[in-house]
mmCIF file of C-alpha atoms and ligand atoms in Angstrom:
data_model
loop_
_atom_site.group_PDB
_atom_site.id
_atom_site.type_symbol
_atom_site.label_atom_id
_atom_site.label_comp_id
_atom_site.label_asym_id
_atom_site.label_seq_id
_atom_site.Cartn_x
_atom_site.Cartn_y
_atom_site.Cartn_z
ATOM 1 C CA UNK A 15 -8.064 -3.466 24.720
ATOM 2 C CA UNK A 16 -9.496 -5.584 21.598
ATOM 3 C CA UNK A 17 -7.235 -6.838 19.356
ATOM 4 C CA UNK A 18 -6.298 -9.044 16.253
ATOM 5 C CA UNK A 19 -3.477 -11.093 15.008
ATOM 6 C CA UNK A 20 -3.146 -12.200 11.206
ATOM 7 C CA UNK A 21 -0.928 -14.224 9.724
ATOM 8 C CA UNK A 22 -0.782 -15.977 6.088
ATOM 9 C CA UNK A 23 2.180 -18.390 6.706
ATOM 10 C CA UNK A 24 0.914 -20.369 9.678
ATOM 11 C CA UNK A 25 3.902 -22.747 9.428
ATOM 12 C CA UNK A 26 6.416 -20.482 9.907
ATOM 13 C CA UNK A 27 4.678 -17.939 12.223
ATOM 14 C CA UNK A 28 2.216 -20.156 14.835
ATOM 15 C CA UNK A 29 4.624 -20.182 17.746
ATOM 16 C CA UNK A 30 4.924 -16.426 17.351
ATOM 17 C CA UNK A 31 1.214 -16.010 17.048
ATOM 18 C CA UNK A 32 0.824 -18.398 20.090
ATOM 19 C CA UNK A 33 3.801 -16.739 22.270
ATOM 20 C CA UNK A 34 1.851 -13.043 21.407
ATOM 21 C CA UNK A 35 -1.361 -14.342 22.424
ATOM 22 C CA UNK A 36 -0.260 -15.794 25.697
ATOM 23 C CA UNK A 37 1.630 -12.332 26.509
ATOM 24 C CA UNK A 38 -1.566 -10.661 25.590
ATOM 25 C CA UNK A 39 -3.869 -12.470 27.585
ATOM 26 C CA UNK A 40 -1.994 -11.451 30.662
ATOM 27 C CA UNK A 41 -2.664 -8.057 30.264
ATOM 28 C CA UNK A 42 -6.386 -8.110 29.803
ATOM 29 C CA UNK A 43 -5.940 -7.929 26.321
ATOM 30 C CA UNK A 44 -8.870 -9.319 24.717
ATOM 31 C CA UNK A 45 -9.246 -11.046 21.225
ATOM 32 C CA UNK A 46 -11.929 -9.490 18.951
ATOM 33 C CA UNK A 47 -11.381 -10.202 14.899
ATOM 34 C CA UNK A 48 -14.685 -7.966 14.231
ATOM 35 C CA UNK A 49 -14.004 -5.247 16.008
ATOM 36 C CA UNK A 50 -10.530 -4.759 17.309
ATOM 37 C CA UNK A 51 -8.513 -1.487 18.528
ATOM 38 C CA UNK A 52 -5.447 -3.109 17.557
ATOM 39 C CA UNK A 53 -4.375 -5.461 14.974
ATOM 40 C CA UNK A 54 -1.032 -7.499 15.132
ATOM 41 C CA UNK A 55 0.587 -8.447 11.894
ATOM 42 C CA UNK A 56 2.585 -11.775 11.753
ATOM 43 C CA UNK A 57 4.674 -11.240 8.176
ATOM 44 C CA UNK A 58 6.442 -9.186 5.377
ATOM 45 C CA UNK A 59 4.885 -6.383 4.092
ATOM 46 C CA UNK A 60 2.768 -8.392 2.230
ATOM 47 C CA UNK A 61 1.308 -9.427 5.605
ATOM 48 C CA UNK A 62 0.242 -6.254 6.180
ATOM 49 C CA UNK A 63 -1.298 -4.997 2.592
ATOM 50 C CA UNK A 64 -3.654 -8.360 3.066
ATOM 51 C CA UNK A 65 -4.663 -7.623 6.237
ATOM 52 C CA UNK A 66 -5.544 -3.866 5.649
ATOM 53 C CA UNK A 67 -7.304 -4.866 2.856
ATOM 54 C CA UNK A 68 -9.321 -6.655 4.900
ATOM 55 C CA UNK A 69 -10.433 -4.360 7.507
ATOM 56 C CA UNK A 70 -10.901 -2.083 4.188
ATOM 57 C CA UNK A 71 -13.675 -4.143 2.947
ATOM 58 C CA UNK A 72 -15.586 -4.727 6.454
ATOM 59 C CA UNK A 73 -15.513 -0.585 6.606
ATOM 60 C CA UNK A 74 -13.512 -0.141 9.567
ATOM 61 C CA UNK A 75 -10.105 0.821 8.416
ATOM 62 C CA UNK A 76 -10.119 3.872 10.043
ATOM 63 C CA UNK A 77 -11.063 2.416 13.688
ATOM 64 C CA UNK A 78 -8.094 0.216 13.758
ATOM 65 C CA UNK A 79 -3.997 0.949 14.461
ATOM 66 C CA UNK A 80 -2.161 -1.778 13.078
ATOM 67 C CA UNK A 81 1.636 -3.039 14.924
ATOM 68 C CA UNK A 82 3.383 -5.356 12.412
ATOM 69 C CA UNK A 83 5.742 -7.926 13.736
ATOM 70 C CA UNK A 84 8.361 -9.454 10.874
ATOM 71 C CA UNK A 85 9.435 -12.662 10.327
ATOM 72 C CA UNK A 86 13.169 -11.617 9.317
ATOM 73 C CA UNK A 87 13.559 -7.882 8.746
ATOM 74 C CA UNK A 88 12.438 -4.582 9.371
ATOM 75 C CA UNK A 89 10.005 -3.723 6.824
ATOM 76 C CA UNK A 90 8.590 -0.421 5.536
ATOM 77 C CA UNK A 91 4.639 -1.173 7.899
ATOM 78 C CA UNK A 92 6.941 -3.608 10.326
ATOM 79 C CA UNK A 93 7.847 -1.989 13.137
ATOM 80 C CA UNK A 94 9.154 -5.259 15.683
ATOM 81 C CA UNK A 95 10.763 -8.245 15.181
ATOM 82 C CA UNK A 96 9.648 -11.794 16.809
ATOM 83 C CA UNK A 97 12.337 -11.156 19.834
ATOM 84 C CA UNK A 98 11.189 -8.015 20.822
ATOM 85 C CA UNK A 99 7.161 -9.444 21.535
ATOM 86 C CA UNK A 100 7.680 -8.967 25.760
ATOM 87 C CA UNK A 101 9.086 -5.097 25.123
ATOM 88 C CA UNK A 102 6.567 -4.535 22.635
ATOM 89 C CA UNK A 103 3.332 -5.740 25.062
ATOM 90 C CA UNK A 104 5.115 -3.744 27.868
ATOM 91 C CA UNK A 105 5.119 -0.982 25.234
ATOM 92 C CA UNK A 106 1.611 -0.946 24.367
ATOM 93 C CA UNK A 107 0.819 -1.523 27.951
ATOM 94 C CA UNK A 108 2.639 1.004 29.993
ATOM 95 C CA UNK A 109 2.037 4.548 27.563
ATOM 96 C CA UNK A 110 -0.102 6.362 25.802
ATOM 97 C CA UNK A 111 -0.404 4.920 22.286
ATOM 98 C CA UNK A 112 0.312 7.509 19.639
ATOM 99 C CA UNK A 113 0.314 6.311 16.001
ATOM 100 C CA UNK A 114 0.898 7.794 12.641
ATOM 101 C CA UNK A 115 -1.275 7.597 9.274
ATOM 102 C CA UNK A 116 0.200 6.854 5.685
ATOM 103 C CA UNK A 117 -2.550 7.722 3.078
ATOM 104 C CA UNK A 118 -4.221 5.936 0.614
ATOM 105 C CA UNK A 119 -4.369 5.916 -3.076
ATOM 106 C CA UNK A 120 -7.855 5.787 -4.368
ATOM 107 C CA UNK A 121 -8.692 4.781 -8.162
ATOM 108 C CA UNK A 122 -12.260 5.847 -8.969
ATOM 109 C CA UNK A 123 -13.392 3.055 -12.234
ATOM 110 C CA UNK A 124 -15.693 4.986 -14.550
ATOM 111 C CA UNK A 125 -17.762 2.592 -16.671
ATOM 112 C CA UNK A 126 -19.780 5.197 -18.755
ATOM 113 C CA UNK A 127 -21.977 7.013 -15.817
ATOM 114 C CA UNK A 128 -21.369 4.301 -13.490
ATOM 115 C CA UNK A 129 -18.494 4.167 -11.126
ATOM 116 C CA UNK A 130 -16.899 2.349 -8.008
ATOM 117 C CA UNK A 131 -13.989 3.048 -5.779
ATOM 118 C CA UNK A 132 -11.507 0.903 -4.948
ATOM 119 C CA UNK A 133 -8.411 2.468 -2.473
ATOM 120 C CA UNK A 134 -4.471 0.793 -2.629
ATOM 121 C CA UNK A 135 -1.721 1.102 0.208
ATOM 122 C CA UNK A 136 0.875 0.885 -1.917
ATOM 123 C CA UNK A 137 0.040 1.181 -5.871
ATOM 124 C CA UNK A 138 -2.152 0.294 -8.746
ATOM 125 C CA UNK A 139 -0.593 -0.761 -12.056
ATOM 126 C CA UNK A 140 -1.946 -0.975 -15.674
ATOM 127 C CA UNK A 141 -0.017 -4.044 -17.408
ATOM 128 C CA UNK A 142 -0.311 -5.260 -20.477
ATOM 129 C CA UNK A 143 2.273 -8.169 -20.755
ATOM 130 C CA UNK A 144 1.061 -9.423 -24.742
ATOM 131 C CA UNK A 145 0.046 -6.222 -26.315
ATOM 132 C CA UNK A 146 1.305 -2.560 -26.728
ATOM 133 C CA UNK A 147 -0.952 -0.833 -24.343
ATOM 134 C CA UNK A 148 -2.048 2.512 -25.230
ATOM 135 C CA UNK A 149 -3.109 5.033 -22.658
ATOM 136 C CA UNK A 150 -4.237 8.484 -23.113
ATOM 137 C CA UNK A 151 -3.096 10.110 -20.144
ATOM 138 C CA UNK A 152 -4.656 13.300 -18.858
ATOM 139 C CA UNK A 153 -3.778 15.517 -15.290
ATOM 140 C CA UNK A 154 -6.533 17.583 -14.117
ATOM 141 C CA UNK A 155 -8.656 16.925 -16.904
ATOM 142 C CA UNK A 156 -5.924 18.656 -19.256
ATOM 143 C CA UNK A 157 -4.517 16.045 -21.817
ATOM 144 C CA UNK A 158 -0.945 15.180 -21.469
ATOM 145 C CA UNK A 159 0.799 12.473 -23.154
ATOM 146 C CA UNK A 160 0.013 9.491 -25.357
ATOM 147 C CA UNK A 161 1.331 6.219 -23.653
ATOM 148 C CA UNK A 162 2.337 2.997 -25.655
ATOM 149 C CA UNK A 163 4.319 0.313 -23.732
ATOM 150 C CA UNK A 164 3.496 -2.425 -20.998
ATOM 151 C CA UNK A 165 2.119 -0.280 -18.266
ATOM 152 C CA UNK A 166 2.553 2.368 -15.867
ATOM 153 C CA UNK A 167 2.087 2.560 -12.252
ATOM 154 C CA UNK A 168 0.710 4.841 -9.967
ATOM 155 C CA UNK A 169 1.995 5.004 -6.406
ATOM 156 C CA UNK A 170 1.681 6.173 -2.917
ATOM 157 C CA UNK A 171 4.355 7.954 -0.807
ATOM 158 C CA UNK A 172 4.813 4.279 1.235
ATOM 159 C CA UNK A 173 4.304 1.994 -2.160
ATOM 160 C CA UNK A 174 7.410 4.427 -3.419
ATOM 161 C CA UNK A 175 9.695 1.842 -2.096
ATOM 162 C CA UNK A 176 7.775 -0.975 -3.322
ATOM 163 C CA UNK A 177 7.105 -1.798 -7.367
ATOM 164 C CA UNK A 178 7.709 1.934 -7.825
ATOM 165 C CA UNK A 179 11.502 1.451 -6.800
ATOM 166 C CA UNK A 180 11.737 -1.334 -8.787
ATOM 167 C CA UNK A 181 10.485 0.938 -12.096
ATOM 168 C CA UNK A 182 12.932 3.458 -11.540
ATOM 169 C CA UNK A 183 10.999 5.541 -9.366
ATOM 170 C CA UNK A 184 11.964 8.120 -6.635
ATOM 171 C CA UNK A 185 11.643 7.050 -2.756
ATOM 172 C CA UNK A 186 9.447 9.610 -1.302
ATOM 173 C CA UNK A 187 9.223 9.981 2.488
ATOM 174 C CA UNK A 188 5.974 9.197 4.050
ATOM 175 C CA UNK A 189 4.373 12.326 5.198
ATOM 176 C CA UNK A 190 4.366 14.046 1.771
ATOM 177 C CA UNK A 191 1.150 14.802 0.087
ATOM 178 C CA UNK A 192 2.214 13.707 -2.646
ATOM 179 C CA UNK A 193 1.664 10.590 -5.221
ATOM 180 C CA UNK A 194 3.956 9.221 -8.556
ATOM 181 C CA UNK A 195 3.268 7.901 -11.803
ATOM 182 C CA UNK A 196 5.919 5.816 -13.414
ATOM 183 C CA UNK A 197 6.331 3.931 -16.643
ATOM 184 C CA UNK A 198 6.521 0.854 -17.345
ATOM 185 C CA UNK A 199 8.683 -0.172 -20.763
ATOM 186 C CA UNK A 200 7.299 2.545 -22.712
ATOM 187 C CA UNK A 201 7.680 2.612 -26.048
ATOM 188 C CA UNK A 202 9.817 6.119 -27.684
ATOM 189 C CA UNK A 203 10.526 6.807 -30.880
ATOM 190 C CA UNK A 204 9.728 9.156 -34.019
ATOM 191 C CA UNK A 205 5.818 8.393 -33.610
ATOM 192 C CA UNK A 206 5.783 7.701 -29.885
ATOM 193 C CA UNK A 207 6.725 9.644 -27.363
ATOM 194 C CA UNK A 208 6.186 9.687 -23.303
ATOM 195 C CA UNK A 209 8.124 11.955 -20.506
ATOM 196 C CA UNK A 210 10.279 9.000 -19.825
ATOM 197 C CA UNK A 211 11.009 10.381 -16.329
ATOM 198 C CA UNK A 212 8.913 9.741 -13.136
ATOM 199 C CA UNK A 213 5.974 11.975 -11.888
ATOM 200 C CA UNK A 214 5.739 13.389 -8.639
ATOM 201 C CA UNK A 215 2.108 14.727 -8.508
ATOM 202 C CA UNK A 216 0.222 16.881 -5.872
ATOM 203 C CA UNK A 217 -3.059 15.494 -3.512
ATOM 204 C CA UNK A 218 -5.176 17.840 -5.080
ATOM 205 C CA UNK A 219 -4.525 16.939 -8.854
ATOM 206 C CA UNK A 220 -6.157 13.876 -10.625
ATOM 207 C CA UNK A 221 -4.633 11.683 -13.354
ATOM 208 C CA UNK A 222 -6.943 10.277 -15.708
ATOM 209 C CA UNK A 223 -6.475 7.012 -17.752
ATOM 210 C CA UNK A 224 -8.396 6.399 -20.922
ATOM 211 C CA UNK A 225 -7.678 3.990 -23.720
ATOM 212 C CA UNK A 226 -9.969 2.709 -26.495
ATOM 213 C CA UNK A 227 -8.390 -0.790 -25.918
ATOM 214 C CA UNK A 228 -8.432 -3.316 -22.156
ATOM 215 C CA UNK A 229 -8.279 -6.739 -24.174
ATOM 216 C CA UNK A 230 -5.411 -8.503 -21.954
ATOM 217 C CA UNK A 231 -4.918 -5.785 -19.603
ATOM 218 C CA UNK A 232 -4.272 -6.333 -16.155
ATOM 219 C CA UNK A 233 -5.346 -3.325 -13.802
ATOM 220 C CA UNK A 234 -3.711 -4.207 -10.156
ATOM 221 C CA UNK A 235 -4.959 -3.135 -6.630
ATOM 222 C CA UNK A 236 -1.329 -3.724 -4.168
ATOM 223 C CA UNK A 237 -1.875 -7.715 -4.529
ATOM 224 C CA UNK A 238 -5.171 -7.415 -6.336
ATOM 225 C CA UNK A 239 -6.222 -7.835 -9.361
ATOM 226 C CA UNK A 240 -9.531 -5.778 -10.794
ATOM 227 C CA UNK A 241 -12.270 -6.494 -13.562
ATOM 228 C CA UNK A 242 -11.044 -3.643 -15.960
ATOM 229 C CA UNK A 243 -13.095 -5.036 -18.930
ATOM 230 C CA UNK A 244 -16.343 -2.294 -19.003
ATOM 231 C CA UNK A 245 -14.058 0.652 -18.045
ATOM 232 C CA UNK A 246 -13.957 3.700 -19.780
ATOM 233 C CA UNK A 247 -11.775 5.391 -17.601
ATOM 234 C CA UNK A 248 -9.281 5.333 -14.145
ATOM 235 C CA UNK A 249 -9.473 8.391 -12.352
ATOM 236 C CA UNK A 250 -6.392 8.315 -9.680
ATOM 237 C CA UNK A 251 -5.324 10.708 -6.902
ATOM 238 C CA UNK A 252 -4.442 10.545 -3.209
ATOM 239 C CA UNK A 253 -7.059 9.761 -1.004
ATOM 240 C CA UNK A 254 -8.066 11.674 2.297
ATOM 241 C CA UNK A 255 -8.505 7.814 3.876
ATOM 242 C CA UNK A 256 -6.198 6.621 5.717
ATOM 243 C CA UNK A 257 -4.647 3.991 7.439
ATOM 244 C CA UNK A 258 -3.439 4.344 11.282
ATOM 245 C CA UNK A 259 0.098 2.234 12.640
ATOM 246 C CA UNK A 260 1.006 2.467 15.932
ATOM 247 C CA UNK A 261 4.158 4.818 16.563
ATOM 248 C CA UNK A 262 7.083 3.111 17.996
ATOM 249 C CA UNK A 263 9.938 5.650 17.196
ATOM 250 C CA UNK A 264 10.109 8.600 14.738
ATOM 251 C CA UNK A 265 13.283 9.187 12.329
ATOM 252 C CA UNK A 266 13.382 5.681 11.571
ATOM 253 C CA UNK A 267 12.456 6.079 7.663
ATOM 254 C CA UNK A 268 15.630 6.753 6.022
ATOM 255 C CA UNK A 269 17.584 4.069 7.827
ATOM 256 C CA UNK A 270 15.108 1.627 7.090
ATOM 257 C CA UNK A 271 15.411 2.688 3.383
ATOM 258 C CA UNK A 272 19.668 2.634 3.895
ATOM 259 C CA UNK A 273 19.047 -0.749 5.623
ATOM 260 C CA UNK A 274 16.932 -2.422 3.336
ATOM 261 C CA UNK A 275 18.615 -1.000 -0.064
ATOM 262 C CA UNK A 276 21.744 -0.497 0.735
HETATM 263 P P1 NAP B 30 5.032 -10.131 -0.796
HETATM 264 O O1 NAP B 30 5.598 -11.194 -1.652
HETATM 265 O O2 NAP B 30 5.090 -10.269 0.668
HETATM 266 O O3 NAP B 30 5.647 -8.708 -1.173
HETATM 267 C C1 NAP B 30 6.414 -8.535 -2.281
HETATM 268 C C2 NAP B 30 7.682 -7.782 -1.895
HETATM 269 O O4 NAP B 30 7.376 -6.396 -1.852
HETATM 270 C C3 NAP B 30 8.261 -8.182 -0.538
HETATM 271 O O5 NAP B 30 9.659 -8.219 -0.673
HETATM 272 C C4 NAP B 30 7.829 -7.023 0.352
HETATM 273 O O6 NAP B 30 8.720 -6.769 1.405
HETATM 274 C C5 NAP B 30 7.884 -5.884 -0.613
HETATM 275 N N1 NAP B 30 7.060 -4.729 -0.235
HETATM 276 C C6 NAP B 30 5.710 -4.661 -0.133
HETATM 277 N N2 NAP B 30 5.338 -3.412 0.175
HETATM 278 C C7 NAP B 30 6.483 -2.682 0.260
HETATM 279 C C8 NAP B 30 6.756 -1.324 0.532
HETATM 280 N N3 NAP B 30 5.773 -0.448 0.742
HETATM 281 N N4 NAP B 30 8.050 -0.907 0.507
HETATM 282 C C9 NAP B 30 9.051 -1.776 0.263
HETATM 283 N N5 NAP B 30 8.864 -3.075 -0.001
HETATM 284 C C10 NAP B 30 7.585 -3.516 -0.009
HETATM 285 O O7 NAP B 30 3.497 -9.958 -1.105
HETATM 286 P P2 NAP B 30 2.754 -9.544 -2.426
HETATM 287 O O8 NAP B 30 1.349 -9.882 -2.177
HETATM 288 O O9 NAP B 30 3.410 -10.032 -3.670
HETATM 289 O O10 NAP B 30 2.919 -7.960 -2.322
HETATM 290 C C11 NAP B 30 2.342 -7.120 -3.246
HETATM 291 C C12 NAP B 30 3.313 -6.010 -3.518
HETATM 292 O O11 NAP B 30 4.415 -6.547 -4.221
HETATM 293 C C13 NAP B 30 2.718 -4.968 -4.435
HETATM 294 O O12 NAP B 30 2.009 -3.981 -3.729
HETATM 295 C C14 NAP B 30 3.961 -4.435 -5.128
HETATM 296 O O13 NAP B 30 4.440 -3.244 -4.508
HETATM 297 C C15 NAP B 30 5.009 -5.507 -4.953
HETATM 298 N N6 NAP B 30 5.444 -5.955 -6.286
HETATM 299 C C16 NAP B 30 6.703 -5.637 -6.671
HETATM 300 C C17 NAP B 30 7.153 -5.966 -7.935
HETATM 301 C C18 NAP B 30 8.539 -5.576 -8.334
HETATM 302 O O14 NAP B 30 9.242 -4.939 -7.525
HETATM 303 N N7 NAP B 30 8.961 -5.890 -9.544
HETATM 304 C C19 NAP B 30 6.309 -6.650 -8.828
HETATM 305 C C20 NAP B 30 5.014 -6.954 -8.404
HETATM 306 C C21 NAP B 30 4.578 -6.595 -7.117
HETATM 307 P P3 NAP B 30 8.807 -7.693 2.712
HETATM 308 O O15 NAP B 30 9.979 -8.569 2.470
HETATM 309 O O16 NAP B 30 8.995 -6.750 3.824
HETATM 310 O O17 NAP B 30 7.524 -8.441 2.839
#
C-alpha cells in the first residue's frame, strides 16, 4: 500500500511521524507523496483542511482515503490519537478498508463570462471587517434578501461545527445533502432587513452572491484566502466531489460533538 504522512508542526509531531513510519515500513507499507492510497494526517483539523487542499490542487482528491491522527483530541476528520498508532497499523493491515465521504462545497467565481471553481471542506466566508458589505443574495436564481453587515458564510454539513458554530449556526450531521448560509453581524433596522436566522439549503439549489461593491472584502476558501477583486458574482452549492476518510467506527458523530462542546 502507498501512503503519505503530513504534518505542519514538525516540532511537536516528528517522533509521531517517525514512530508511524517505522510501524509502516514493517508492513510493506510503502511511502509515495505523489501518488498515495492512503494519507496520514499528523494535527488538528487544520492539519487535515491543508493537506486535502493539497491533494485538491494536484487532481487526485478522489484517489486518496485520508486517516487523521491528533495531537490532543478527537477532532471532527481525526479519527486516532498518537497512542493508538500500533492498533491503528494492525487496523489498516488486518481488514478490509471501508471509508466514508463528506462532500464538498464548491463556489463557482463569475467574472463577467469568465469563471473558475474553487471547492472548500468546510466553508467559504464573505468578510468585510472596515466597510458595510452589501450583498444581493439570490437562491435559484430567484432574488431573496438584501444583505448589509460584515459577512456571511456558507457551509458544509462537516464545516457546520466549525466557523458556522461559532456564527450561531445549526450542527448538521454529516451525511445530509444539505449546505447553510449564516450571517455574519448583519445589519436590521427600518431600511435594512435580512432573515436573521440560519439557512439550511438543499444540494440541488444554488445561492448566488452579487454586490456592486468588493473594495476590502475578504472572500475565504477553509484557510484560504481568494482574489475577489474582478468578480461579478459567487455562485455556491454542494458539490458532487468528494473527499474519502477511512472508516474506523460508525455512530461516533454526536459524541464527538457532546465531547468537544459540551
Ligand atoms: P486551525 O487553527 O487548526 O483550526 C481552527 C480551529 O477550527 C481549530 O480549533 C480546529 O479544531 C477547528 N476546526 C476546523 N475544522 C473544524 C470542523 N470541521 N469542526 C469543528 N472544528 C473545526 O487551522 P486554521 O487553518 O485556522 O483552520 C481554518 C478553519 O478555522 C476554517 O475552515 C474555519 O472553520 C475555522 N475558523 C473559525 C473561526 C471561528 O470559529 N470564529 C474563525 C476563522 C476560522 P482542531 O482543534 O481539531 O484542530
Amino acid at each position: 500500500m502507498k501512503f503519505s504522512i503530513y504534518t505542519y508542526d514538525s516540532e511537536k509531531t516528528s517522533n509521531v511521524k517517525n514512530d508511524l513510519e517505522q510501524k509502516l515500513a514493517l508492513k510493506d507499507f510503502v511511502h509515495n507523496p505523489e501518488n498515495p492510497d492512503i494519507v496520514f494526517t499528523i494535527g488538528g483539523d487544520g492539519t487535515v483542511l491543508k493537506t486535502i487542499h493539497h491533494y485538491m490542487d494536484a487532481g487526485i482528491l478522489s484517489d486518496v482515503k485520508f486517516v487523521g491522527i491528533h495531537m490532543g483530541h478527537l477532532g471532527y476528520y481525526t479519527d486516532w490519537l498518537p497512542e493508538e498508532l500500533d492498533d491503528m497499523v494492525n487496523f489498516l493491515t488486518t481488514r478490509e478498508i471501508e471509508s466514508y465521504s463528506y462532500t464538498l462545497l464548491e463556489a463557482k467565481l463569475c467574472a463577467g463570462s469568465k469563471t473558475r471553481m474553487r471547492y472548500a471542506l468546510n466553508e467559504f466566508t464573505i468578510l468585510n471587517a472596515t466597510r458595510t458589505q452589501h450583498l444581493d443574495i439570490k437562491i435559484n436564481e430567484q432574488f431573496f434578501e438584501s444583505f448589509r453587515g460584515t459577512g456571511i458564510c456558507v457551509s458544509s454539513p462537516t464545516g457546520s461545527t466549525a466557523y458556522n458554530k461559532s456564527l450561531g449556526g445549526a450542527v448538521v450531521y454529516p451525511s445530509l445533502p444539505v449546505y447553510q448560509l449564516t450571517e455574519i453581524a448583519s445589519i436590521n433596522s427600518n431600511a435594512y432587513r435580512t432573515l436573521g436566522s440560519p439557512l439550511i439549503i438543499p444540494a440541488e439549489q444554488t445561492i448566488t452572491l452579487e454586490s456592486e461593491n468588493w473594495d476590502s472584502t475578504t472572500l475565504t476558501q477553509d484557510y484560504l484566502q481568494l482574489d475577489i477583486s474582478e468578480l461579478t458574482a459567487i455562485k455556491i452549492t454542494l458539490s458532487d466531489k468528494q473527499v474519502h476518510f477511512v472508516k474506523r467506527k460508525s455512530g461516533l458523530f454526536w459524541n464527538r460533538v457532546k465531547n468537544h462542546f459540551l
